CSV table of C-alpha atoms in Angstrom, one decimal:
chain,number,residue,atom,x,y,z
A,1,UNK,CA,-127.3,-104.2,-47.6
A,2,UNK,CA,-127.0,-106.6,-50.1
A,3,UNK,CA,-129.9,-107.5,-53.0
A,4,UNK,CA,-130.9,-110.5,-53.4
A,5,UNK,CA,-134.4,-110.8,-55.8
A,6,UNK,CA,-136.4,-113.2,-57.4
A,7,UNK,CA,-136.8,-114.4,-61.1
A,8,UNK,CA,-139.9,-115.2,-62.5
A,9,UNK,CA,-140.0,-118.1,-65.6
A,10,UNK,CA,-141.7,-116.3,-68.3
A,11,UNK,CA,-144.9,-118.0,-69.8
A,12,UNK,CA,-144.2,-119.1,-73.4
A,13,UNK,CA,-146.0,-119.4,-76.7
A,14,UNK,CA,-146.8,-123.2,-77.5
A,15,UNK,CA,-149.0,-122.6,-80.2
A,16,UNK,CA,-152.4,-121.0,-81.6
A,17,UNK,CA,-154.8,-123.0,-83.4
A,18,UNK,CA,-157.9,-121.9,-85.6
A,19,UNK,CA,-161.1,-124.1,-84.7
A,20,UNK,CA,-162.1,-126.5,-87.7
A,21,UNK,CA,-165.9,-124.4,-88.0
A,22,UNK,CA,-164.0,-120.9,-87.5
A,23,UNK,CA,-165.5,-118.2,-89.0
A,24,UNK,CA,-163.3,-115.4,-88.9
A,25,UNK,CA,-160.9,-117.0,-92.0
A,26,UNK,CA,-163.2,-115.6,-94.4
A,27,UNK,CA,-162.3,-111.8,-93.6
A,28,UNK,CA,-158.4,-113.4,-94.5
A,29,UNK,CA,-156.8,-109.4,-94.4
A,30,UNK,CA,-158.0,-108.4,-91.3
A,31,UNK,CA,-156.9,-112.3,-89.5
A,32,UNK,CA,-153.5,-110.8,-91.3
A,33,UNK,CA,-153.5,-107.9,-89.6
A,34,UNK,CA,-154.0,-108.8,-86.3
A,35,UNK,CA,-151.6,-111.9,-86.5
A,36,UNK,CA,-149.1,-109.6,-87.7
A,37,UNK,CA,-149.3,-107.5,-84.4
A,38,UNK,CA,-149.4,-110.6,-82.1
A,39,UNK,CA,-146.2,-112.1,-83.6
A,40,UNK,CA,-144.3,-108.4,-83.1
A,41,UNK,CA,-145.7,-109.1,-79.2
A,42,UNK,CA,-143.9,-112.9,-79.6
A,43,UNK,CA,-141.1,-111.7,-81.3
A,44,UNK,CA,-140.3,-108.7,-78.6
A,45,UNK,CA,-141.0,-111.0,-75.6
A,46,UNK,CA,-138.9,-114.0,-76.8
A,47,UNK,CA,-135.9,-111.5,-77.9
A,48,UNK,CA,-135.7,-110.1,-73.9
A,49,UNK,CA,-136.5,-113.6,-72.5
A,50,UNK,CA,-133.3,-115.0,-74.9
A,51,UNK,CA,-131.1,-112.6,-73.5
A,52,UNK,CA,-131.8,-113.4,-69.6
A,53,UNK,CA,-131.6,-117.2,-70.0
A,54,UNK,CA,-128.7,-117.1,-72.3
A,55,UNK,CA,-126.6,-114.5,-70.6
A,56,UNK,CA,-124.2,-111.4,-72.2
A,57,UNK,CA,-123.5,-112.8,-75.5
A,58,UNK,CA,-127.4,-112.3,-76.7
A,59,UNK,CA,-127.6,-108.8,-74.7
A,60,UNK,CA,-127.0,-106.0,-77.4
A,61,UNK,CA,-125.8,-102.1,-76.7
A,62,UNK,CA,-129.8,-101.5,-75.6
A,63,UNK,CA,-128.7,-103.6,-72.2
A,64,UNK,CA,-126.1,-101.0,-71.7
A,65,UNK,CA,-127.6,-98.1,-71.3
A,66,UNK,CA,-130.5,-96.8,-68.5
A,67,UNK,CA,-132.0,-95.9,-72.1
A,68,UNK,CA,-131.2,-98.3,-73.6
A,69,UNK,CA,-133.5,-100.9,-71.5
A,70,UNK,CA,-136.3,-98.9,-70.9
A,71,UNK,CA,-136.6,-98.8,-74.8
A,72,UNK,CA,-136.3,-102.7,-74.8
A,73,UNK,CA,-139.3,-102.6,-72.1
A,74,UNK,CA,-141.4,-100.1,-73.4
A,75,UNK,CA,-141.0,-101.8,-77.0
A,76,UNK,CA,-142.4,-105.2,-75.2
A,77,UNK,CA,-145.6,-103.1,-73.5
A,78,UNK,CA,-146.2,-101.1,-76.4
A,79,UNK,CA,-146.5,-104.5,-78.8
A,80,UNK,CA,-148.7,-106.0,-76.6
A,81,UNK,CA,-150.9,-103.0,-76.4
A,82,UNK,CA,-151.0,-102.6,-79.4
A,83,UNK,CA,-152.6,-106.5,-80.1
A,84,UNK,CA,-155.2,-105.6,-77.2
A,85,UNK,CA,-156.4,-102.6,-78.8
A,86,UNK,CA,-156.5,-104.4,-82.1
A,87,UNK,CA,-157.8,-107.4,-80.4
A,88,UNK,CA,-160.7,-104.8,-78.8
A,89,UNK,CA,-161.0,-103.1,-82.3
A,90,UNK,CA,-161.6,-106.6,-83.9
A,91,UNK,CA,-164.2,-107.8,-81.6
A,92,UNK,CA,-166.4,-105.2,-82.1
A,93,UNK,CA,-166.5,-105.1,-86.1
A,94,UNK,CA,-166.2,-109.5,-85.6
A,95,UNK,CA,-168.1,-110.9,-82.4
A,96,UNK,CA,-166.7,-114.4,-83.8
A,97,UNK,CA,-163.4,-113.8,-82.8
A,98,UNK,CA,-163.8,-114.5,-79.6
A,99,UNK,CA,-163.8,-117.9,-79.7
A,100,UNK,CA,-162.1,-118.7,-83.0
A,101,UNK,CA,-158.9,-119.9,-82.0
A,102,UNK,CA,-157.2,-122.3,-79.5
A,103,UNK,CA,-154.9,-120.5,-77.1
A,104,UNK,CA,-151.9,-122.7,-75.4
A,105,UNK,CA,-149.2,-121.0,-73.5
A,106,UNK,CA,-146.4,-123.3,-71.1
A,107,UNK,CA,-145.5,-122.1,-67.5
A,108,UNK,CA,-143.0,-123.6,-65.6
A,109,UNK,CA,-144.2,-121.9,-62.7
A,110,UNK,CA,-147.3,-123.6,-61.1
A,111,UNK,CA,-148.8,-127.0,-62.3
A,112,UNK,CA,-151.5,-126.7,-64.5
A,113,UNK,CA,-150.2,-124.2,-66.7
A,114,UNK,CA,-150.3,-125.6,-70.4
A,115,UNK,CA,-153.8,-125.6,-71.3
A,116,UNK,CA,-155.3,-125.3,-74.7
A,117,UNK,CA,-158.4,-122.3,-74.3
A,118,UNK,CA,-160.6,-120.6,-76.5
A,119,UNK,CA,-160.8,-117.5,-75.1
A,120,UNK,CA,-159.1,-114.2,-76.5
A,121,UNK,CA,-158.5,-112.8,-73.2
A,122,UNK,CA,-156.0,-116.0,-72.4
A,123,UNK,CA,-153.6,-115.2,-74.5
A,124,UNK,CA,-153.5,-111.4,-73.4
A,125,UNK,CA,-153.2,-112.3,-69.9
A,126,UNK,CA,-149.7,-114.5,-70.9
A,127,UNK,CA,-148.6,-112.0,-72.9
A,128,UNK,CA,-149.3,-109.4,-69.7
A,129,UNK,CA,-147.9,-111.8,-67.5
A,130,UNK,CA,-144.5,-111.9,-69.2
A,131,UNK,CA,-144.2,-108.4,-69.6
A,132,UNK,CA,-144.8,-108.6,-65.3
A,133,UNK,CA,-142.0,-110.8,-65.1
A,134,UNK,CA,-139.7,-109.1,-67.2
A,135,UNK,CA,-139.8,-106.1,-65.3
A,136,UNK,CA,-139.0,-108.1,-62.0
A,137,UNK,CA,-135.9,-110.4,-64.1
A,138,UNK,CA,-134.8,-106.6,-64.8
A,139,UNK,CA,-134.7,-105.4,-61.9
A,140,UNK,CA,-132.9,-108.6,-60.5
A,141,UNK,CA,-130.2,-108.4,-63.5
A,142,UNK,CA,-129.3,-104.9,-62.7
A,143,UNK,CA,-129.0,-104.9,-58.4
A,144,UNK,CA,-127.7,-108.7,-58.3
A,145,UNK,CA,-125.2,-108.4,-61.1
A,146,UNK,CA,-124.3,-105.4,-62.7
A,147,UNK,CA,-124.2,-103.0,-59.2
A,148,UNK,CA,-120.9,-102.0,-58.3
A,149,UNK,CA,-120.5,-98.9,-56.1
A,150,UNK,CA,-120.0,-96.3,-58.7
A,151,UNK,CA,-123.2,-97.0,-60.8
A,152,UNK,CA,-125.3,-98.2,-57.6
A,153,UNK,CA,-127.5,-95.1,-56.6
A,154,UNK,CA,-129.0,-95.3,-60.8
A,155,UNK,CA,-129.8,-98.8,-60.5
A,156,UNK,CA,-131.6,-98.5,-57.2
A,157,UNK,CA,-133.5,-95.9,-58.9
A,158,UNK,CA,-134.1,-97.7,-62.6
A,159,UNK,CA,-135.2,-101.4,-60.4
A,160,UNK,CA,-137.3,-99.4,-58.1
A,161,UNK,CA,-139.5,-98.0,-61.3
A,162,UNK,CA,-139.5,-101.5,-62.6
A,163,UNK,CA,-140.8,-102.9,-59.6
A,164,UNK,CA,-143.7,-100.7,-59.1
A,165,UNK,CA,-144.2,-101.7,-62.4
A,166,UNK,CA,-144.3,-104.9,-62.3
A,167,UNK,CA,-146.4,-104.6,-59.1
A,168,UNK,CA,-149.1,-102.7,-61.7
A,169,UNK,CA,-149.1,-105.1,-63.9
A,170,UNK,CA,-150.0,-108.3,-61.5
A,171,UNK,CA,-152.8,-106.3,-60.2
A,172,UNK,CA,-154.1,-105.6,-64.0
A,173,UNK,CA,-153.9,-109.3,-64.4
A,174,UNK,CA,-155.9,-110.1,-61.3
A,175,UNK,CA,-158.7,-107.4,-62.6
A,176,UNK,CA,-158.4,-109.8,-66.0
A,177,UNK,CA,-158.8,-112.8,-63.8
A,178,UNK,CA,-161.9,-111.4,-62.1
A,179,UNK,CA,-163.2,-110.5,-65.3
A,180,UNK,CA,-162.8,-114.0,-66.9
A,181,UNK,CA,-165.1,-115.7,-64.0
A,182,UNK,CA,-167.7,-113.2,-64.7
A,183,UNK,CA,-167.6,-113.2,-68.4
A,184,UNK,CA,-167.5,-116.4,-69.8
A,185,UNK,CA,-166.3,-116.7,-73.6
A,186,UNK,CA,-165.5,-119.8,-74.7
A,187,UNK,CA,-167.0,-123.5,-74.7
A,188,UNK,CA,-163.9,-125.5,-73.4
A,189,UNK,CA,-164.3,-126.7,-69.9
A,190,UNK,CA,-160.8,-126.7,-68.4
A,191,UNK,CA,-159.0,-125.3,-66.1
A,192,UNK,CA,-157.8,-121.8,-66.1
A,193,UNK,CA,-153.7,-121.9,-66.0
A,194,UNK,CA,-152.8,-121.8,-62.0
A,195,UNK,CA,-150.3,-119.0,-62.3
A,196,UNK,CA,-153.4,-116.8,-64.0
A,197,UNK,CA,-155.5,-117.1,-60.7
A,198,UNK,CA,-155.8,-114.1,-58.8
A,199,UNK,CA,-153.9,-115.9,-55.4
A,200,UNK,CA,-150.2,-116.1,-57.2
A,201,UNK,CA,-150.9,-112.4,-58.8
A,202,UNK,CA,-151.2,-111.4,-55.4
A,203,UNK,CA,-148.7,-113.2,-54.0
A,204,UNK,CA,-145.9,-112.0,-57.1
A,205,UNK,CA,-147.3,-108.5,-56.4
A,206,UNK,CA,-146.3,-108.2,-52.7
A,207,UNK,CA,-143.3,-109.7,-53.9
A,208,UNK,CA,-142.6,-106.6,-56.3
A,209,UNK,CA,-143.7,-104.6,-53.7
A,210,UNK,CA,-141.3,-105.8,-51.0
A,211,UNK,CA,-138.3,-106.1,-52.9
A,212,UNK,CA,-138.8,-102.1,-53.9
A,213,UNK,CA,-139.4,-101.4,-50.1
A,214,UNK,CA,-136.3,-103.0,-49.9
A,215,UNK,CA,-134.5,-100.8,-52.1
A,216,UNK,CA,-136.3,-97.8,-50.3
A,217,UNK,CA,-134.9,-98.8,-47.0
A,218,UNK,CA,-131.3,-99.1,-47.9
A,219,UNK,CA,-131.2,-95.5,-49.3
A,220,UNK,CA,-132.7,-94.6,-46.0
A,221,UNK,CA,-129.4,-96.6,-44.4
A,222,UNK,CA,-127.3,-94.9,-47.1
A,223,UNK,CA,-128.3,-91.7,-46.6
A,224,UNK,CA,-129.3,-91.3,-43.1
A,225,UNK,CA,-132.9,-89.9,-43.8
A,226,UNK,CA,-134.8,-88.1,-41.6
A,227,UNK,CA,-135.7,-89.9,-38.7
A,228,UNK,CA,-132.6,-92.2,-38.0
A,229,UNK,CA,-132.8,-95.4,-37.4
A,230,UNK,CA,-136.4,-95.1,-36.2
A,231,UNK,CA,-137.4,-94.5,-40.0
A,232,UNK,CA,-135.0,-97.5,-41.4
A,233,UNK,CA,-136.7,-99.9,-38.7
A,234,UNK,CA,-140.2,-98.5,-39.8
A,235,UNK,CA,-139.4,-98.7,-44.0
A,236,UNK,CA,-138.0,-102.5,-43.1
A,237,UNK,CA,-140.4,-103.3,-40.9
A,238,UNK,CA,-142.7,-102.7,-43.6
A,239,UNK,CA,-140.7,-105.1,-45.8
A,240,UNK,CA,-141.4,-108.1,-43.3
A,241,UNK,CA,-145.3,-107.4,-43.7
A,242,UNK,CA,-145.2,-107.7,-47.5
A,243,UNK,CA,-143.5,-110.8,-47.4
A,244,UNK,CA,-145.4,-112.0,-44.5
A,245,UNK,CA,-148.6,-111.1,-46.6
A,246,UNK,CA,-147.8,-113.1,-49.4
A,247,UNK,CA,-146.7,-116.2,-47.8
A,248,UNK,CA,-150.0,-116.3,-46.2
A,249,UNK,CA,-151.5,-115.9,-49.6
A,250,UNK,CA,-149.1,-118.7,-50.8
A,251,UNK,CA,-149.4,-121.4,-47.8
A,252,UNK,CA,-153.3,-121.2,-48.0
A,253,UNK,CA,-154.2,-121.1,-50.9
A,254,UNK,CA,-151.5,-122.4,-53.9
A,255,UNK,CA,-150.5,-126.0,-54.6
A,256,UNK,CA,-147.6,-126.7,-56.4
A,257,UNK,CA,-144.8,-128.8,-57.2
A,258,UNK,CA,-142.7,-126.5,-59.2
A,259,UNK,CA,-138.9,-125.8,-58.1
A,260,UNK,CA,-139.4,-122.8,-59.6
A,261,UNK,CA,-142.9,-121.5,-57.2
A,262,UNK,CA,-141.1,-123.8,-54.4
A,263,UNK,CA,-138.0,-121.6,-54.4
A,264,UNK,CA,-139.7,-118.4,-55.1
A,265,UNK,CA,-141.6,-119.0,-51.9
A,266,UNK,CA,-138.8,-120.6,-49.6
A,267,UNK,CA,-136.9,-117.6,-50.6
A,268,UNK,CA,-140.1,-115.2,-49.2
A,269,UNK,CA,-139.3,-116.8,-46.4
A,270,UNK,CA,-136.0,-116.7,-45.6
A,271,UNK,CA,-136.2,-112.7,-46.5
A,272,UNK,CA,-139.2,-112.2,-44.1
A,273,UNK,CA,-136.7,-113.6,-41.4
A,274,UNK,CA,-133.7,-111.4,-42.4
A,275,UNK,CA,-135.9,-108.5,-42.3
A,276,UNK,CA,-137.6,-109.5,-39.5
A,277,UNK,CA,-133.9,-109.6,-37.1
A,278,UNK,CA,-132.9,-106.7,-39.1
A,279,UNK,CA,-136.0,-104.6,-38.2
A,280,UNK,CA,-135.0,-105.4,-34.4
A,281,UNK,CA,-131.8,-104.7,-35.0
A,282,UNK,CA,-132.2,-100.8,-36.2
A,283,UNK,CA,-135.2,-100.6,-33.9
A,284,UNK,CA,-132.3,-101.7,-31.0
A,285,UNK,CA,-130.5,-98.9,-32.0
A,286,UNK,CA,-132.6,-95.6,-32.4
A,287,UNK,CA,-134.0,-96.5,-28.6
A,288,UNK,CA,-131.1,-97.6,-26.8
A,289,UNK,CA,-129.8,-94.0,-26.3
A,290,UNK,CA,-132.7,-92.9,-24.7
A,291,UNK,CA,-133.8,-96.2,-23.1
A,292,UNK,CA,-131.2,-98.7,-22.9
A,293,UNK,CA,-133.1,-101.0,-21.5
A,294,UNK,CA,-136.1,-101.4,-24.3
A,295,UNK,CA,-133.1,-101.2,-26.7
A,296,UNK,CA,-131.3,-104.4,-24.6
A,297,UNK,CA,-134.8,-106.5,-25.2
A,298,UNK,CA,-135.1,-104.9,-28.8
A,299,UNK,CA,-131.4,-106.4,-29.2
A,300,UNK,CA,-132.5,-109.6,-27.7
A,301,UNK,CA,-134.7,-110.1,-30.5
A,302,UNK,CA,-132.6,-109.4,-33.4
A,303,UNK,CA,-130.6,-112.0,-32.1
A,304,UNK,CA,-133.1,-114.7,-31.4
A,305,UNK,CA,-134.6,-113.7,-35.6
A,306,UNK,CA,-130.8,-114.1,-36.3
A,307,UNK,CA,-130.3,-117.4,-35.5
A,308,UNK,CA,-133.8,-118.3,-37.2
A,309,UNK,CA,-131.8,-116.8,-40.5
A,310,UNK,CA,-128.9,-118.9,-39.9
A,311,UNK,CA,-131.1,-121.7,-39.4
A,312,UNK,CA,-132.4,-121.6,-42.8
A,313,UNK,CA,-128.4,-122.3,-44.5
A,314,UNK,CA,-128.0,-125.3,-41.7
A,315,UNK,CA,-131.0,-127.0,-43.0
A,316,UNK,CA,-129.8,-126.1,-46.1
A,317,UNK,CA,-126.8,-127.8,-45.8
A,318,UNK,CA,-128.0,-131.0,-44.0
A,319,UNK,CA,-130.0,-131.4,-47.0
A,320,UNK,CA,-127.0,-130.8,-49.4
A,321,UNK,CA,-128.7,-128.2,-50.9
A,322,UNK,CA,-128.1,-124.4,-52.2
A,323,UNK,CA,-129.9,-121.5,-50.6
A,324,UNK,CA,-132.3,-120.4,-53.9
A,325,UNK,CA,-131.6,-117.1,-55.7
A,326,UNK,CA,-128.1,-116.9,-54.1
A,327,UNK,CA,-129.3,-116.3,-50.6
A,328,UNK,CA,-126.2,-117.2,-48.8
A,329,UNK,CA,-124.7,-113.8,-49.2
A,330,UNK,CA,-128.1,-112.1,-47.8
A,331,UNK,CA,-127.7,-114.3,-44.1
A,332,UNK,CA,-124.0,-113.8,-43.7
A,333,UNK,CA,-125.0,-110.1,-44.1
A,334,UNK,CA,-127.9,-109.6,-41.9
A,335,UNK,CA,-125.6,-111.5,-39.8
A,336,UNK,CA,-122.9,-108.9,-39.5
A,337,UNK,CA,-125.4,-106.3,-38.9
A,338,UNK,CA,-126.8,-107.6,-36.2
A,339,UNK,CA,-123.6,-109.0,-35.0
A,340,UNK,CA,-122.0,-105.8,-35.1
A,341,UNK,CA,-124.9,-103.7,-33.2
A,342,UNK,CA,-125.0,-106.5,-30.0
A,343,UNK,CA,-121.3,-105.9,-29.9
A,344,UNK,CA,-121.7,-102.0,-30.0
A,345,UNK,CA,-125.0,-101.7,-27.5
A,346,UNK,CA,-123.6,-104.0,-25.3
A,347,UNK,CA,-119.8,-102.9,-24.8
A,348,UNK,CA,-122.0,-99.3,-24.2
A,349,UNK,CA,-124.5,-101.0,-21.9
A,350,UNK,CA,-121.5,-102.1,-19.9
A,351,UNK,CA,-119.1,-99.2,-19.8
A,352,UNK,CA,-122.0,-96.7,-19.5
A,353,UNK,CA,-125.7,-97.6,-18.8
A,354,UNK,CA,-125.0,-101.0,-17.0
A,355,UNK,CA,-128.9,-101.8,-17.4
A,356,UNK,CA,-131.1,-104.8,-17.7
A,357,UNK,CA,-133.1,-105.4,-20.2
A,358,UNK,CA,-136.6,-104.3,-20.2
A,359,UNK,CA,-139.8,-107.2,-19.9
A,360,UNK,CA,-141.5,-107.7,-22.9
A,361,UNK,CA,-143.0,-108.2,-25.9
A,362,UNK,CA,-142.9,-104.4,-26.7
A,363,UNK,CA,-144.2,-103.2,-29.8
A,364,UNK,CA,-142.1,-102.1,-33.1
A,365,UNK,CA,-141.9,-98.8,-34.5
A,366,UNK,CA,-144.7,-98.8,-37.1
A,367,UNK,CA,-144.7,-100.0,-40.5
A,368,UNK,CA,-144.0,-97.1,-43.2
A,369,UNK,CA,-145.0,-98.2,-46.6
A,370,UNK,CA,-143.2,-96.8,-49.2
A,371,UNK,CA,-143.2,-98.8,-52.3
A,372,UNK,CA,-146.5,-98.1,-53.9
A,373,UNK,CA,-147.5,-100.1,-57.2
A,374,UNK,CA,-147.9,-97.9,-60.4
A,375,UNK,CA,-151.2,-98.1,-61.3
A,376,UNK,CA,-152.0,-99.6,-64.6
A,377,UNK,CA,-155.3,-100.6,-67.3
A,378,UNK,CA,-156.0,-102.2,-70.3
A,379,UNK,CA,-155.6,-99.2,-73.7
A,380,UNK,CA,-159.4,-100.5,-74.9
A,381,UNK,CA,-162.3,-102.3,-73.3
A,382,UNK,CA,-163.9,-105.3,-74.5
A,383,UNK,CA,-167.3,-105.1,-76.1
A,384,UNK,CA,-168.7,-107.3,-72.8
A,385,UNK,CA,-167.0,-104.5,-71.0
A,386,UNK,CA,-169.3,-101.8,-72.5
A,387,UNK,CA,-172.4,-103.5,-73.0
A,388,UNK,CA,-172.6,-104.2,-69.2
A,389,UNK,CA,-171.1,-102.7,-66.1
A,390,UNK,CA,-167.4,-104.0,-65.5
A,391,UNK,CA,-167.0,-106.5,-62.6
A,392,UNK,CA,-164.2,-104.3,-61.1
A,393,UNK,CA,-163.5,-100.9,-63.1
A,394,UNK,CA,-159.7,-100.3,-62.7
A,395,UNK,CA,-158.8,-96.5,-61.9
A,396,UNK,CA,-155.8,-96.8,-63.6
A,397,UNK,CA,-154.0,-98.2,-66.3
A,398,UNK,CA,-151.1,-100.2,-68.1
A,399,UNK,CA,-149.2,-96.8,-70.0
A,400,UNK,CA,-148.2,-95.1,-66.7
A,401,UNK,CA,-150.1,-92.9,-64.2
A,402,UNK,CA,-148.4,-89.7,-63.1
C-alpha cells in the first residue's frame, strides 16, 4: 500500500516580553539561566523545522542515519524538558514568575493562534506542541519520500515509534489544556490559542494513531500474519474508526479557515473512504472461500466505497484543484486493489461457485486496534500541582514508558 501522511505547521516563536512592573529582573542570574535553556529549546526546534521547509540542502549527516534522527529528536525533547523542569524549579524558589512575562507564539493552523499571554504554562504547551508535530513531519519525510523497497521494512518501524509518539505527546497537551481551565495564572483575558484546545489535540492524536495502524496493517499484508485476510480487514478496519473518530471531533466542534486545518481534515476524509472500500475489499476475500455469497455482497461494498474514493479526485478536478498531501496516488491504489479482487472473486464465482450474493447489511470483521499511543508526563510538577490535587493526574509521561 502506498503512504500517504499528514504534516503539521509547527507553532513559532514571535516574541517574549517582560511586563513593565515585573519582578523577577531583580534576581538578573537566575532570569539568565532559564532564558539560556529556553533559547537551546528555540534554537533546536527552529534548526529541525528549517530543514523540513527548506528541503536536503539544510538536512545534515544526522538525517541520514536511523541514529542519526532519533538524536535530532531526542535533542529537541530533552531541551524542552529541560526549560520545564527549570521552569518548575524556578517557580517554587520565585512564585512571580508566573506571570512576569508576555508569551506570543504564531500558528498557521487554526485561527486564533497568535495571542500575547501571561502565563508560563503557554509557552511550554507551543514548545510541546512542536515537538508533537515534528514527530508526525518525521514520520511523513521518511514513508512519503525516502522509502524505496530496500530500506522500507526500517522506516515502517522508525515512523511507527514516532507516531505513538506523537500520539503521547497530544494527549500530554490536552492534560495541559485541562490544567490551564482549572488553574488560572495570569490576568489577561484572551483567548487561549485554538490549536491548544483539547478538541484539535484529540483530533491530531487519532490522526497519529491511524496513520501507525496504517503502517501496522500493511506489514500484516506484507507478511501474511496470522489470521489472513480476516486480520488485515480487522487492523484496517480499525484505521477507518480513527479517522472516523476524529472527523467527528473536527466537524463538531472546530472552526477554521486555515488551508492548512482544511486540508488536514479533507484529507481525514478521503483516507477514512479508502480504508473504508479497502476494509470490504480484504473482508471480500477471507469469506468468499467459505461463503461466496457473503463475500459477493462484501465485494459489492468495496466497490460502491470505491467509487466514493474516486469521487473525491472528480470533485477535485471540477474544482481545478490538487488532492492535499499528494493523495492522488493513494485513490489510484485502493483502486487497483479493489479492482483487482472484483476481477479475481468474480471470474471464481463464475467458473466455480456461480452464487448470488448474500442480503445485507452484514457486519465487518471487528476492529483490532493496534497502534497504541506511548504514554507520556511532564519531568516536574508545578507548585499549583502539589499544593492541590491535579485536575487529571497523568499515569505516564513525556521520557518514554516501557
Amino acid at each position: 500500500m502506498t503512504f500517504r501522511f499528514i504534516t503539521v505547521p509547527l507553532k513559532k516563536p514571535i516574541s517574549r516580553k517582560e511586563k513593565p512592573d515585573a519582578k523577577f529582573k531583580r534576581t538578573p542570574s537566575v532570569e539568565k539561566k532559564i532564558e539560556k535553556k529556553r533559547a537551546l529549546c528555540i534554537l533546536r526546534i527552529e534548526s529541525i523545522c528549517k530543514a523540513f521547509e527548506k528541503g536536503s540542502k539544510y538536512k545534515d549527516i544526522s538525517w541520514q542515519t536511523e541514529e542519526g534522527r532519533e538524536k535530532l529528536v531526542k535533542d529537541a525533547i530533552d531541551a524542552v524538558n529541560l526549560y520545564e523542569n527549570e521552569v518548575a524549579t524556578t517557580l517554587f524558589g520565585y512564585p512571580v514568575f508566573a506571570t512576569e512575562y508576555y508569551y506570543s507564539w504564531g500558528s498557521s493552523l487554526l485561527d486564533n493562534g497568535d495571542v500575547f499571554l501571561d502565563d508560563f504554562r503557554y509557552d511550554l504547551q507551543c514548545m510541546y506542541f512542536n515537538v508533537a508535530a515534528i514527530l508526525m513531519n518525521m514520520a511523513e519525510y521518511l514513508l512519503c519520500w525516502q522509502m524505496t523497497p530496500y530500506n522500507a521494512s526500517k522506516l515502517e518501524k522508525e515512523s511507527y515509534r514516532f507516531l505513538l509518539q506523537a500520539a503521547g505527546y497530544f494527549s500530554l497537551l490536552q492534560e495541559m489544556a485541562h490544567d490551564v481551565k482549572s488553574y488560572c495564572v495570569g490576568t489577561t483575558e484572551l483567548k487561549r490559542s485554538e490549536d491548544l484546545q483539547e478538541e484539535i489535540l484529540e483530533f491530531l492524536r487519532l490522526v497519529a494513531l491511524a496513520q501507525a495502524q496504517e503502517i501496522g496493517a500493511t506489514k500484516a499484508v506484507e507478511n501474511e500474519v496470522s489470521g489472513g485476510k480476516s486480520m488485515v480487514a480487522k487492523l484496517l478496519n480499525q484505521v477507518v474508526q480513527f479517522y472516523k473518530k476524529a472527523i467527528g471531533i473536527a466537524q463538531g466542534s472546530i472552526t477554521s479557515s486555515k488551508n492548512e486545518f482544511l486540508h488536514i481534515l479533507a484529507f481525514s476524509q478521503l483516507k477514512a473512504d479508502v480504508f473504508e472500500a479497502l476494509t470490504f475489499s480484504y473482508a471480500a476475500s477471507s469469506i468468499f472461500d467459505n461463503n461466496p455469497s457473503e463475500g459477493l455482497w462484501f465485494l459489492s461494498q468495496s466497490d460502491i466505497y470505491a467509487k466514493v474514493v474516486v469521487n473525491h479526485r472528480d470533485q477535485a478536478r471540477k474544482k481545478k484543484k490538487s488532492i492535499p498531501f499528494r493523495g492522488e496516488d493513494l485513490i489510484q491504489n485502493c483502486c487497483d486493489v479493489v479492482q483487482k479482487n472484483c476481477e479475481r472473486c468474480t471470474r471464481i464465482n463464475s467458473l466455480v461457485h456461480r452464487a448470488k450474493p448474500a442480503e445485507g447489511p452484514l457486519t465487518l470483521p471487528p476492529a483490532y486496534e493496534l497502534a497504541h499511543m506511548k504514554e507520556v508526563k511532564l519531568p516536574a510538577k508545578f507548585p499549583h500541582q502539589v499544593t492541590q490535587p491535579a485536575p487529571t493526574p497523568s499515569p505516564e509521561g513525556t521520557q518514554e514508558q516501557n
